[in-house]
Coordinates of C-alpha atoms in Angstrom, one line a residue:
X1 CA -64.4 124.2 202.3
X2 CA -61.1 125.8 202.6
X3 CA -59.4 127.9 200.7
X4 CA -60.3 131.3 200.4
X5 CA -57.5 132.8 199.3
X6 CA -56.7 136.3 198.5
X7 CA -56.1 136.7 194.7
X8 CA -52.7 139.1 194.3
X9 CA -52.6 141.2 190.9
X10 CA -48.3 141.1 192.2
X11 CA -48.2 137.5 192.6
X12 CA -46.8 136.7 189.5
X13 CA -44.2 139.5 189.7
X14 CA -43.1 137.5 192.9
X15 CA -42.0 134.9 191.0
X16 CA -38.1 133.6 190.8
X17 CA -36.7 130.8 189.0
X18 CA -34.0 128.2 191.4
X19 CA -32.1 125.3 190.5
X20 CA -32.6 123.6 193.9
X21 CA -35.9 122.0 195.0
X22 CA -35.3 121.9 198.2
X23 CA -36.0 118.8 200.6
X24 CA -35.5 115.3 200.4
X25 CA -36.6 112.5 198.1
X26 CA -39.3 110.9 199.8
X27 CA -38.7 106.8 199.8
X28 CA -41.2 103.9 199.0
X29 CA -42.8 102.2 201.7
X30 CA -43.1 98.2 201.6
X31 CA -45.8 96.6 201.1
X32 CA -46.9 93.9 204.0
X33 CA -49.2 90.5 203.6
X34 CA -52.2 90.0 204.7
X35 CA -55.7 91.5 203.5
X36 CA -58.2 94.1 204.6
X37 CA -62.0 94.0 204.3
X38 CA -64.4 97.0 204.8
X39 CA -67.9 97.6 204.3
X40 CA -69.2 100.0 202.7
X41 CA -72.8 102.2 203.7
X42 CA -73.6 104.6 201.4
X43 CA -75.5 107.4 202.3
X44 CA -77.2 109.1 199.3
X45 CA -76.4 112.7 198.9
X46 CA -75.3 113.5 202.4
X47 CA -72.9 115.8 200.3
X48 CA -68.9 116.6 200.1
X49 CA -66.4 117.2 202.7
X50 CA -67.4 114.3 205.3
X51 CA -66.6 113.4 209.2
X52 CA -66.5 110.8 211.1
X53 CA -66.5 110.3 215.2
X54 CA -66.8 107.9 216.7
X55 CA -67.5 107.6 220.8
X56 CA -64.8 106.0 223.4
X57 CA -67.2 103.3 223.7
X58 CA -66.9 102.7 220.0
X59 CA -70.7 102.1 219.8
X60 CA -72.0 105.3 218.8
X61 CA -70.9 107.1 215.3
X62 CA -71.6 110.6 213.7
X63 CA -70.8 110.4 210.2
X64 CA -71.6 114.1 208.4
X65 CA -71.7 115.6 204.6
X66 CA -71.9 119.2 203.5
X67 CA -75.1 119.0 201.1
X68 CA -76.1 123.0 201.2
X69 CA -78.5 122.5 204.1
X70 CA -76.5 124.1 206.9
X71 CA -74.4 123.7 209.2
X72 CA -73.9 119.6 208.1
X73 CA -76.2 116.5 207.3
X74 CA -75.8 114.3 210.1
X75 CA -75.9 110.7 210.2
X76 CA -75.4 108.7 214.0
X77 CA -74.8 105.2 214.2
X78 CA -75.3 102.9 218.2
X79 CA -74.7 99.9 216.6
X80 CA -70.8 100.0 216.4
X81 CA -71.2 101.5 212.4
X82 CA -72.9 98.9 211.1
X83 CA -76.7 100.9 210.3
X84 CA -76.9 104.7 210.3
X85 CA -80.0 107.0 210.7
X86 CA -80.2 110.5 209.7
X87 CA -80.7 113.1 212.6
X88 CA -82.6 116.2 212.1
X89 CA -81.2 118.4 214.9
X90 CA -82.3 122.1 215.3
X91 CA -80.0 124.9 216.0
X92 CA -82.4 127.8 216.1
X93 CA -80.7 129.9 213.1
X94 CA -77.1 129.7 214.6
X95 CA -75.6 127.1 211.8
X96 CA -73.0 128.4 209.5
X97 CA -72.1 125.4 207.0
X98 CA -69.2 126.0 205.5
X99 CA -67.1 123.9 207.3
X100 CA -67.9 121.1 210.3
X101 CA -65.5 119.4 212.8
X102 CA -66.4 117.5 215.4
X103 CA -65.2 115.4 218.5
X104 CA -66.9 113.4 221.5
X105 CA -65.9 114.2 224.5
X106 CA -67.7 111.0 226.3
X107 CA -70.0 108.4 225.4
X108 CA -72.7 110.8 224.8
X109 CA -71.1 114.5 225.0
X110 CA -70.0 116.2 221.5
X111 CA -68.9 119.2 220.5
X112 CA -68.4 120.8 217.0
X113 CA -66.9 124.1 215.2
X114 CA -68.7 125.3 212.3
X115 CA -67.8 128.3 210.1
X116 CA -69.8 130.8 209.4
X117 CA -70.4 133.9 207.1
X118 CA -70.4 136.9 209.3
X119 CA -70.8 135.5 212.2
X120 CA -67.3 133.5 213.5
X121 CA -67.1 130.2 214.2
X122 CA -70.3 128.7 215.9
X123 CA -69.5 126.3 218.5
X124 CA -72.0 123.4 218.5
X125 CA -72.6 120.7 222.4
X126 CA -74.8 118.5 222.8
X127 CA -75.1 115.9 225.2
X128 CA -77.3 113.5 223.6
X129 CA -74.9 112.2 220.9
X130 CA -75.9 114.3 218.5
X131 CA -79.8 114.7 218.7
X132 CA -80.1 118.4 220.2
X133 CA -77.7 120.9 220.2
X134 CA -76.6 124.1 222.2
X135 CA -74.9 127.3 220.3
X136 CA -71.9 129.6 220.9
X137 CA -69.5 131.4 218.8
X138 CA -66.6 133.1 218.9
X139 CA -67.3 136.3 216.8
X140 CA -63.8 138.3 216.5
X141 CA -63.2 137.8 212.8
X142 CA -64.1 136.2 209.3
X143 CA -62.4 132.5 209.8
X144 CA -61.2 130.1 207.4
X145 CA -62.3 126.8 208.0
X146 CA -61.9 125.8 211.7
X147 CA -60.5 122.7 213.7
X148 CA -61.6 121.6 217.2
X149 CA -60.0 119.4 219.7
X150 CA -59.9 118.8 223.2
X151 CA -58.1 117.1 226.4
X152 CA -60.8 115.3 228.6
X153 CA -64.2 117.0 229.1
X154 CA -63.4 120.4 229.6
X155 CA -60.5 121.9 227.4
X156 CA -61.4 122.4 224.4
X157 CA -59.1 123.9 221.3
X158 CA -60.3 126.2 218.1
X159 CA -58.1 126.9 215.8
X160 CA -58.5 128.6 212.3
X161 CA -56.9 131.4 210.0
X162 CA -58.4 134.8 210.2
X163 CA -59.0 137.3 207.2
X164 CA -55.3 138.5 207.7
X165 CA -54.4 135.0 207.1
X166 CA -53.2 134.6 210.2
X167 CA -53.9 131.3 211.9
X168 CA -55.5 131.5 215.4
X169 CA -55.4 129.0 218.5
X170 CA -58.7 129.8 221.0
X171 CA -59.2 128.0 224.2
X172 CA -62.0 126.6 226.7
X173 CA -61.7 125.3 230.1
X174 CA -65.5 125.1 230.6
X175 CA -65.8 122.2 227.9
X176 CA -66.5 124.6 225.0
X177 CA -69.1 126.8 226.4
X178 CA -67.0 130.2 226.4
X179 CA -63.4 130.9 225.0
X180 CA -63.1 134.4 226.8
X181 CA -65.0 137.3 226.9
X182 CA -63.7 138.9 224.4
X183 CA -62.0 135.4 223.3
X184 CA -58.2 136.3 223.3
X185 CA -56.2 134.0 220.5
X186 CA -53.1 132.8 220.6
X187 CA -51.1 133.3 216.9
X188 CA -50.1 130.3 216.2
X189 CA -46.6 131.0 214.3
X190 CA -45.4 132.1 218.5
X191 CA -42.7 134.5 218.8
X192 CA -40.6 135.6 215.7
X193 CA -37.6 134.1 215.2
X194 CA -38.1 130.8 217.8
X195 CA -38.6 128.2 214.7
X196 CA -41.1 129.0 212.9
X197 CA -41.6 131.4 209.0
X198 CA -39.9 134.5 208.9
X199 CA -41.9 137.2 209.6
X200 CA -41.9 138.8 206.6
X201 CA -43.3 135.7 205.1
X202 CA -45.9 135.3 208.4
X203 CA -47.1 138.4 208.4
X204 CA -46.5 140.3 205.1
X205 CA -46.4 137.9 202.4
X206 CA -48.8 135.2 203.8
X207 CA -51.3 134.7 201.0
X208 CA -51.1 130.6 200.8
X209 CA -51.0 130.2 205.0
X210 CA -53.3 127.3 206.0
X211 CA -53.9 125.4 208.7
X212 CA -54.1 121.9 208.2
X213 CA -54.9 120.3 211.1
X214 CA -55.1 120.4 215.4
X215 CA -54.2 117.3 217.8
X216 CA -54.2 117.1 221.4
X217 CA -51.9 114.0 222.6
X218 CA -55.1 112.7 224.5
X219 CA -52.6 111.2 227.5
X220 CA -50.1 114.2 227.9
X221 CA -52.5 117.0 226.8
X222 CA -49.9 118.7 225.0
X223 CA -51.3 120.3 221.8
X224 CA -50.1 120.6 218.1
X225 CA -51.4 122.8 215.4
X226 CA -49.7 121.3 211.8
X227 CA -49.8 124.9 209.4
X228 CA -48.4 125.4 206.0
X229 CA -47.3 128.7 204.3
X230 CA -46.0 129.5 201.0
X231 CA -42.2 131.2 199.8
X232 CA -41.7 133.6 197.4
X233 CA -39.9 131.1 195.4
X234 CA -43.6 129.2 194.3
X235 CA -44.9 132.3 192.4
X236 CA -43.8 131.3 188.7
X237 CA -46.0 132.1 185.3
X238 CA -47.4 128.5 185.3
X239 CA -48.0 129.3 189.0
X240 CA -48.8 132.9 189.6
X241 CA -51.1 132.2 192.8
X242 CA -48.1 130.2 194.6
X243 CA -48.6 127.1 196.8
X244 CA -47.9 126.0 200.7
X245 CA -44.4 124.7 200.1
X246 CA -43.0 125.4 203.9
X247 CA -44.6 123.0 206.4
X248 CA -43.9 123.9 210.4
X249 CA -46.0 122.2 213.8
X250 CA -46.7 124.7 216.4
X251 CA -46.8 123.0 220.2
X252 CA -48.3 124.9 222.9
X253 CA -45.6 125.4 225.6
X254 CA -46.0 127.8 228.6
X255 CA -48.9 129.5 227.3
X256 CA -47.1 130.5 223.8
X257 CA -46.8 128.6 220.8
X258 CA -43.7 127.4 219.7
X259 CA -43.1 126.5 216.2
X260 CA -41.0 124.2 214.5
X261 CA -40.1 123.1 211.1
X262 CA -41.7 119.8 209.6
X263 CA -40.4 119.9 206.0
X264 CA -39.0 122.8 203.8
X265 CA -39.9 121.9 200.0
X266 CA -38.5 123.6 197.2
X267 CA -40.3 126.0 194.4
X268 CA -42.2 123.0 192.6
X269 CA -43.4 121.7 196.0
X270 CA -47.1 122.4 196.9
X271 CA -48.5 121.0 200.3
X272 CA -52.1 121.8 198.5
X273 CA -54.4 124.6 200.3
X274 CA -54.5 122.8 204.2
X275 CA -55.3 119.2 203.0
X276 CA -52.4 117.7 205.4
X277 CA -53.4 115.7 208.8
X278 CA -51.5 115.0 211.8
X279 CA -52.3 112.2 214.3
X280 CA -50.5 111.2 217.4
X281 CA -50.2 107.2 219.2
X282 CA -50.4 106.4 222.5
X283 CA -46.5 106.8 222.8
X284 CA -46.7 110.2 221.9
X285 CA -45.3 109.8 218.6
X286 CA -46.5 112.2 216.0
X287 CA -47.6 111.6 212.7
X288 CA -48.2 113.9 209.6
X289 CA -49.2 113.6 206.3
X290 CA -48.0 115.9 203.6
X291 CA -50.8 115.6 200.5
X292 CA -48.8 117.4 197.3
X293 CA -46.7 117.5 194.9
X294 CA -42.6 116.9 195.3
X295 CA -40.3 116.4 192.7
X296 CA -42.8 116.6 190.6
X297 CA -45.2 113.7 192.0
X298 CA -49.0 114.2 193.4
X299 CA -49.0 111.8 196.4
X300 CA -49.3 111.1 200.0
X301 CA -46.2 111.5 202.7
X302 CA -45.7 110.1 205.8
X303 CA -43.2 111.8 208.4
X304 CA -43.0 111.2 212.0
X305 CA -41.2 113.1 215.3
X306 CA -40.5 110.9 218.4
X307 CA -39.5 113.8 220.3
X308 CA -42.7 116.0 220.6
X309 CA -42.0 118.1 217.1
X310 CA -38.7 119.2 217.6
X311 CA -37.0 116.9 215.1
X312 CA -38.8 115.2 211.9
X313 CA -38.1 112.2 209.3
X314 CA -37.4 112.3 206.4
X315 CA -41.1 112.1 204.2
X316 CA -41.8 108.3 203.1
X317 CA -44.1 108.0 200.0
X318 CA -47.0 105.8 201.2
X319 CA -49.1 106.1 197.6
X320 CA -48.9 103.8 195.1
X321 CA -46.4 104.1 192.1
X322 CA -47.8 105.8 188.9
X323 CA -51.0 107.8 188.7
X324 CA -51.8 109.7 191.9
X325 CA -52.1 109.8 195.1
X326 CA -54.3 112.5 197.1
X327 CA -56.2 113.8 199.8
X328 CA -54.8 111.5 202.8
X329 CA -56.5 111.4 206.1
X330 CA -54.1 109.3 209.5
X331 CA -55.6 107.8 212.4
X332 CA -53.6 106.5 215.0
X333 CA -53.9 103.0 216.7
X334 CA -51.4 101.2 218.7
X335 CA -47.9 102.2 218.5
X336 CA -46.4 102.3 215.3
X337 CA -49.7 101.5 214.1
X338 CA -51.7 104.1 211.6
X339 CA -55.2 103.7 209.1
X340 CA -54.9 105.5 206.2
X341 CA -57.6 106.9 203.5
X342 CA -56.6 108.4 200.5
X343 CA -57.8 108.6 196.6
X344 CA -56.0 106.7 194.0
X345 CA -56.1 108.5 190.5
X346 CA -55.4 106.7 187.2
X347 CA -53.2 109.6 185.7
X348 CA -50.1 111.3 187.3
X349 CA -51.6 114.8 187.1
X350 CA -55.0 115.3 189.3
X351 CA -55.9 118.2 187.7
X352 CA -56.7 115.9 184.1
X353 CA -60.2 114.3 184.2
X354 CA -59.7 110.3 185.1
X355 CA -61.4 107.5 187.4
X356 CA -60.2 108.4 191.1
X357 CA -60.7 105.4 193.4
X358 CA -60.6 104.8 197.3
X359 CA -58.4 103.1 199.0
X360 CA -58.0 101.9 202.6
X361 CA -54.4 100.6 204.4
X362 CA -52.9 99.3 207.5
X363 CA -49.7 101.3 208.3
X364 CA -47.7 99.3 210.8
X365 CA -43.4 100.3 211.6
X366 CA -45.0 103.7 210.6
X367 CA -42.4 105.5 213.2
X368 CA -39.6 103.7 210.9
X369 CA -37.8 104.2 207.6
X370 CA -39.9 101.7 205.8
X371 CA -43.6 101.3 207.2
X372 CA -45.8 98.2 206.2
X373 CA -49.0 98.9 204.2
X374 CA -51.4 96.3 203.4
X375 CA -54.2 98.1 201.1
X376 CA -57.7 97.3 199.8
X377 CA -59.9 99.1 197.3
X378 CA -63.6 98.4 199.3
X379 CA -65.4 99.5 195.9
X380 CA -64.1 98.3 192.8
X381 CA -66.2 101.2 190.8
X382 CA -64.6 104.8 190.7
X383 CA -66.0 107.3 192.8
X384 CA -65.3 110.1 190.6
X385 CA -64.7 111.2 186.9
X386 CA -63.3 114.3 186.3
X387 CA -60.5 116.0 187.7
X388 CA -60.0 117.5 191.2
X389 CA -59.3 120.9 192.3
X390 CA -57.7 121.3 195.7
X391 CA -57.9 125.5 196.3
X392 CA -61.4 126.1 196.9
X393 CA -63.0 129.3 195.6
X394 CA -59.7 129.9 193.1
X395 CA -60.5 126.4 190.7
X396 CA -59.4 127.0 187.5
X397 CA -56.8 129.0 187.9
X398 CA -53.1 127.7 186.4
X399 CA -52.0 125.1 188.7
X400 CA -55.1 124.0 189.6
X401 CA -58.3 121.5 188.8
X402 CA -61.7 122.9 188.1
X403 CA -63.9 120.2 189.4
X404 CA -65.1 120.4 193.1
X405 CA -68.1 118.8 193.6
X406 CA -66.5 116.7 196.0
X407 CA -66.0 119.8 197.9
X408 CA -62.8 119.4 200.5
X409 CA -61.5 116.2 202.6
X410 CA -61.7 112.6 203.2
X411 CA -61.6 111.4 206.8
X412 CA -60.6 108.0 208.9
X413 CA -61.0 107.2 212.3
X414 CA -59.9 104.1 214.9
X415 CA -62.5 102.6 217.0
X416 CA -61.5 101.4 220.8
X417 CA -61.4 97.8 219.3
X418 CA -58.8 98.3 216.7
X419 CA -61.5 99.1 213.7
X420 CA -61.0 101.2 210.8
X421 CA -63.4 103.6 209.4
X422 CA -63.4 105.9 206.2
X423 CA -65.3 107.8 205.0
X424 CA -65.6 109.3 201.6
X425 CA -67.6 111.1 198.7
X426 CA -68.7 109.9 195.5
X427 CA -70.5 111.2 192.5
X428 CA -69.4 108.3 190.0
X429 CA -70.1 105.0 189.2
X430 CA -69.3 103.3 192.6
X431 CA -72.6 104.9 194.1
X432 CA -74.3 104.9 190.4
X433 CA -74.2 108.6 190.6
X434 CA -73.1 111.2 188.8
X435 CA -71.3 114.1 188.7
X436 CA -74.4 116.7 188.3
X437 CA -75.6 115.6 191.6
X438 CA -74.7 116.1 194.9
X439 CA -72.4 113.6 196.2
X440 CA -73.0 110.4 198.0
X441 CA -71.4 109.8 201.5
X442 CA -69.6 106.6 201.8
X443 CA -68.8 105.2 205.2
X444 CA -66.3 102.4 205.4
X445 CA -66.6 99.9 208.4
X446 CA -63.3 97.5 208.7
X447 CA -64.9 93.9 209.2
X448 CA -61.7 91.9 208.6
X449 CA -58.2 91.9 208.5
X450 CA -55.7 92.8 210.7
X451 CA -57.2 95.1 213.4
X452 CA -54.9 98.4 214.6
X453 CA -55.0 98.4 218.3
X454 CA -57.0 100.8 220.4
X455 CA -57.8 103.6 218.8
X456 CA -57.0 107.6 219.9
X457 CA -60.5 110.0 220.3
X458 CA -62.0 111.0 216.9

């Protein structure tokens, strides 16, 4: 659930009015032939927020959902997605459940980050695919919602914004079982002045930093934190919290972090409170998705960086014309090759109650000008009703939505064979729910179509 921003009596007084919007115009991507199948499993008020992982093997799946019953409901699959039981692990009182993220390490190793209240970020093994569970944490702070990653079986990467807002990078070389004693994080914006905000901005002014996602290039090891921050320039009357308008990529280099710029929007932009994801493909090409509003459009971007961060496209516009476009999630297949999940809303602004939907597409020439998408819609029903607020504890404030019982996130995931898996929540007619309930998890399982190619660890 991220998004616990600090609410500023001054923001408003930070505001300035410019001409220039800064940044590019993002261009359409083409659409390709061919069709996509998926699907779907739902599973009945496993909550908001979900995951999915899935094992190198591709056999075994964890599929989660934040329903209030902490730290995640947990749902396995070792039948290559196709059935899914719900697990009832025990973690002895050390379960936070504000956020979950989790990876496998092997066919039957995982390990997980889950926020807590008071007590850090409690870092979840087990070794059983998901049936028991050992607890750490890494207790230096009060953490916004945290991201976990790793390079084989024994590095393992944290990273999450501390109450300075402040984003944090923590490391493992004992597969996640201690991160130092005390654990000693790296600040992920590196050294003033080498690429990354100013640090006025990093530092001072930093009330809308997020992070939005961490990759490990599962070949090289290299690792890549994608964070967003706000300028002054986003404080208006219509907007007196701001919004993420700056978007940089840290890459761990030497033991610092060196950040780099990604794409610098103007005073309208709004890269939404950490809702962006970055992916990487087994060239090493790196993929992010900017989820916001540019030029005064709610929808989906793609950029990409063939040279390890340094240099970045210009954003492509992988949504659909009218309406909107939101919450995207990447995963990386082959080459050039990308699945994308994202929710497809009837009316142009997502903060106005309308039927959201949730679309599925193969990216393909997605290191290009002018990707390929085929799309499908797997449920022809909408998943949701109302409108949706993106900033967490701060809906219903000007600028922002006031409905979040979706909670935060959609997810993807590419299996070793090439399939695509979403996964989403729904409290409308598509699960014959309803919006007084706690959501429905829905688990998309590609069974036709063109596949992706192998699939990076999820």
């Amino acid at each position: 659930m991220v998004g616990r921003r600090k609410l500023l009596l001054c923001g408003a007084l930070a505001a300035l009015t410019l001409l220039f919007c800064g940044g590019a115009l993002a261009a359409p991507a083409g659409a390709s032939s061919g069709r996509l199948h998926f699907k779907p499993t739902v599973l009945k008020r496993a909550g908001g927020e979900p995951n999915v992982s899935i094992s190198p093997s591709g056999k075994n799946v964890l599929v989660d959902g934040l329903d209030g019953s902490p730290p995640a409901t947990l749902y396995r699959s070792t039948d290559h997605g196709r059935t899914f039981t719900k697990l009832h692990p025990n973690f002895d009182g050390q379960a936070g459940g504000g956020d979950w993220d989790m990876r496998w390490l092997n066919n039957h190793a995982v390990i997980a980050a889950d926020l807590s209240i008071g007590s850090g970020i409690y870092i979840h093994r087990s070794t059983d695919a998901g049936r028991h569970w050992t607890t750490t944490s890494i207790d230096t702070d009060q953490y916004d919602r945290p991201w976990i990653d790793h390079f084989g079986r024994k590095r393992v990467y944290v990273v999450a914004k501390g109450f300075d807002n402040i984003p944090y990078l923590f490391r493992s070389t004992d597969g996640g079982k201690s991160f130092g004693t005390p654990p000693v994080p790296l600040i992920v914006y590196g050294i003033p002045g080498q690429g990354g905000p100013d640090p006025g901005g990093a530092f001072g002014t930093n009330w809308n930093a997020y992070v939005d996602h961490l990759t490990v290039d599962p070949h090289s090891g290299a690792v890549y934190v994608l964070y967003g921050i706000d300028d002054a320039n986003t404080y208006s009357l219509t907007q007196p919290l701001g919004a993420a308008n700056h978007e940089y990529i840290a890459r761990l280099e030497h033991g610092q972090m060196i950040s780099r710029e990604v794409y610098i929007g103007g005073p309208k932009a709004s890269f939404l409170a950490g809702f962006n994801w970055l992916t990487v493909d087994r060239h090493g090409t790196l993929y992010a998705l900017l989820n916001g509003r540019t030029h005064g459009r709610w929808s989906t971007r793609l950029v990409y960086s063939r040279d390890k961060g340094r240099t970045w496209s210009s954003p492509t516009d992988l949504g659909k014309r009218h309406g909107s476009n939101v919450y995207g999630s990447i995963a990386a297949g082959k080459p050039g090759v990308l699945s994308l999940i994202y929710l497809r809303g009837t009316k142009r602004d997502p903060s106005k109650p309308q039927a959201w939907y949730a679309e599925m597409a193969r990216v393909s020439h997605a290191s290009t000008a002018r990707p390929r998408l085929i799309r499908d819609r797997p449920m022809a029903k909408p998943m949701h009703l109302k409108d949706i607020c993106f900033d967490g504890i701060v809906c219903g404030a000007p600028g922002f939505g006031t409905d979040r019982n979706l909670l935060d996130y959609i997810w993807n995931a590419v299996d070793s064979h090439g399939r695509a898996y979403g996964v989403f929540s729904s409290d409308g007619p598509a699960t014959h729910s309803n919006n007084s309930q706690t959501p429905d998890v829905v688990v998309l399982r590609q069974n036709g179509g063109p596949r992706h190619g192998h699939g990076g660890p999820s």
